[in-house]
Amino acid sequence: VGLHERAGKMVAAQFLRNFISGLPCRIHTILTDNGIRFTSRKQDTTAFEHIFDRVCRENEIGHRLTKIAHPWTNGQVERMNRTLQGGNGETLSL
């Protein structure tokens, strides 16, 4: 699975597909921030389903969003990013 510094919604969705296919177990829930590469729920409730949400739905994965104006919930995502970053020196901002 490749790591990306900056990515749009299509790269985020493909990253998730690749991540899912590389795991020997099922993912139950994903926690992301409210960035436009992950969701359009906060911007427009009448829009088509976001590609990242669709990949989650197709794979029976719950997609949770961090609470807006609650930085401690976003801290969970940032902490996992540091864990995934490990010693390889690359940054994951998805």
Coordinates of C-alpha atoms in Angstrom, one line a residue:
V1 CA 0.0 0.0 0.0
G2 CA 1.5 3.3 -1.0
L3 CA 1.6 6.3 1.2
H4 CA 0.6 9.8 -0.1
E5 CA 1.4 13.2 1.2
R6 CA -1.5 14.9 -0.5
A7 CA -4.4 13.2 -2.2
G8 CA -7.8 13.8 -3.6
K9 CA -10.9 11.7 -3.1
M10 CA -10.1 9.2 -5.9
V11 CA -6.6 8.5 -4.5
A12 CA -8.1 8.1 -1.0
A13 CA -10.7 5.6 -2.3
Q14 CA -8.0 3.6 -4.2
F15 CA -5.8 3.7 -1.1
L16 CA -8.6 2.2 0.9
R17 CA -9.3 -0.5 -1.8
N18 CA -5.6 -1.4 -1.8
F19 CA -5.4 -1.4 2.0
I20 CA -8.5 -3.7 2.2
S21 CA -7.1 -6.2 -0.3
G22 CA -3.8 -6.4 1.5
L23 CA -5.3 -7.3 4.9
P24 CA -5.9 -10.9 6.1
C25 CA -8.8 -9.7 8.2
R26 CA -12.0 -7.6 7.9
I27 CA -12.0 -3.9 8.7
H28 CA -15.0 -3.1 11.0
T29 CA -14.8 0.7 11.2
I30 CA -12.7 3.5 9.8
L31 CA -12.3 6.9 11.5
T32 CA -11.4 9.9 9.3
D33 CA -11.5 13.6 9.6
N34 CA -14.1 15.6 7.7
G35 CA -11.9 16.4 4.7
I36 CA -13.4 16.5 1.3
R37 CA -11.3 13.5 0.2
F38 CA -13.3 11.4 2.7
T39 CA -16.8 12.8 2.8
S40 CA -19.3 15.3 1.4
R41 CA -21.8 14.7 4.3
K42 CA -21.2 18.1 6.0
Q43 CA -21.1 20.1 2.8
D44 CA -24.1 18.9 0.8
T45 CA -26.5 16.3 2.0
T46 CA -28.2 16.1 -1.4
A47 CA -25.0 15.2 -3.3
F48 CA -24.2 11.8 -4.7
E49 CA -22.6 9.3 -2.5
H50 CA -18.9 10.1 -1.9
I51 CA -16.5 7.6 -3.5
F52 CA -14.8 6.9 -0.1
D53 CA -18.2 6.3 1.5
R54 CA -19.1 4.0 -1.4
V55 CA -16.0 1.9 -1.0
C56 CA -16.7 1.6 2.7
R57 CA -20.3 0.6 2.0
E58 CA -19.3 -2.0 -0.6
N59 CA -16.9 -3.6 1.9
E60 CA -19.3 -3.4 4.9
I61 CA -17.1 -1.0 6.7
G62 CA -18.5 1.7 9.1
H63 CA -17.2 5.1 8.2
R64 CA -17.0 7.4 11.3
L65 CA -16.1 11.1 11.1
T66 CA -14.3 13.0 13.8
K67 CA -16.4 15.7 15.5
I68 CA -15.9 19.2 14.2
A69 CA -14.3 21.5 16.8
H70 CA -13.3 18.6 19.0
P71 CA -9.5 18.3 18.3
W72 CA -9.1 15.4 20.8
T73 CA -11.1 13.1 18.4
N74 CA -9.0 14.2 15.5
G75 CA -6.0 13.3 17.7
Q76 CA -7.0 9.7 17.4
V77 CA -6.5 9.9 13.7
E78 CA -3.3 11.8 14.0
R79 CA -1.9 9.3 16.5
M80 CA -2.7 6.4 14.1
N81 CA -0.9 8.3 11.3
R82 CA 2.2 8.5 13.5
T83 CA 1.9 4.8 14.2
L84 CA 1.6 4.0 10.4
Q85 CA 4.4 6.4 9.6
G86 CA 6.8 4.3 11.7
G87 CA 10.4 4.4 10.8
N88 CA 10.0 4.7 7.0
G89 CA 10.1 8.5 7.0
E90 CA 7.1 8.8 4.7
T91 CA 4.0 10.8 5.7
L92 CA 0.4 9.5 5.4
S93 CA -2.1 12.3 5.3
L94 CA -5.1 10.3 4.1

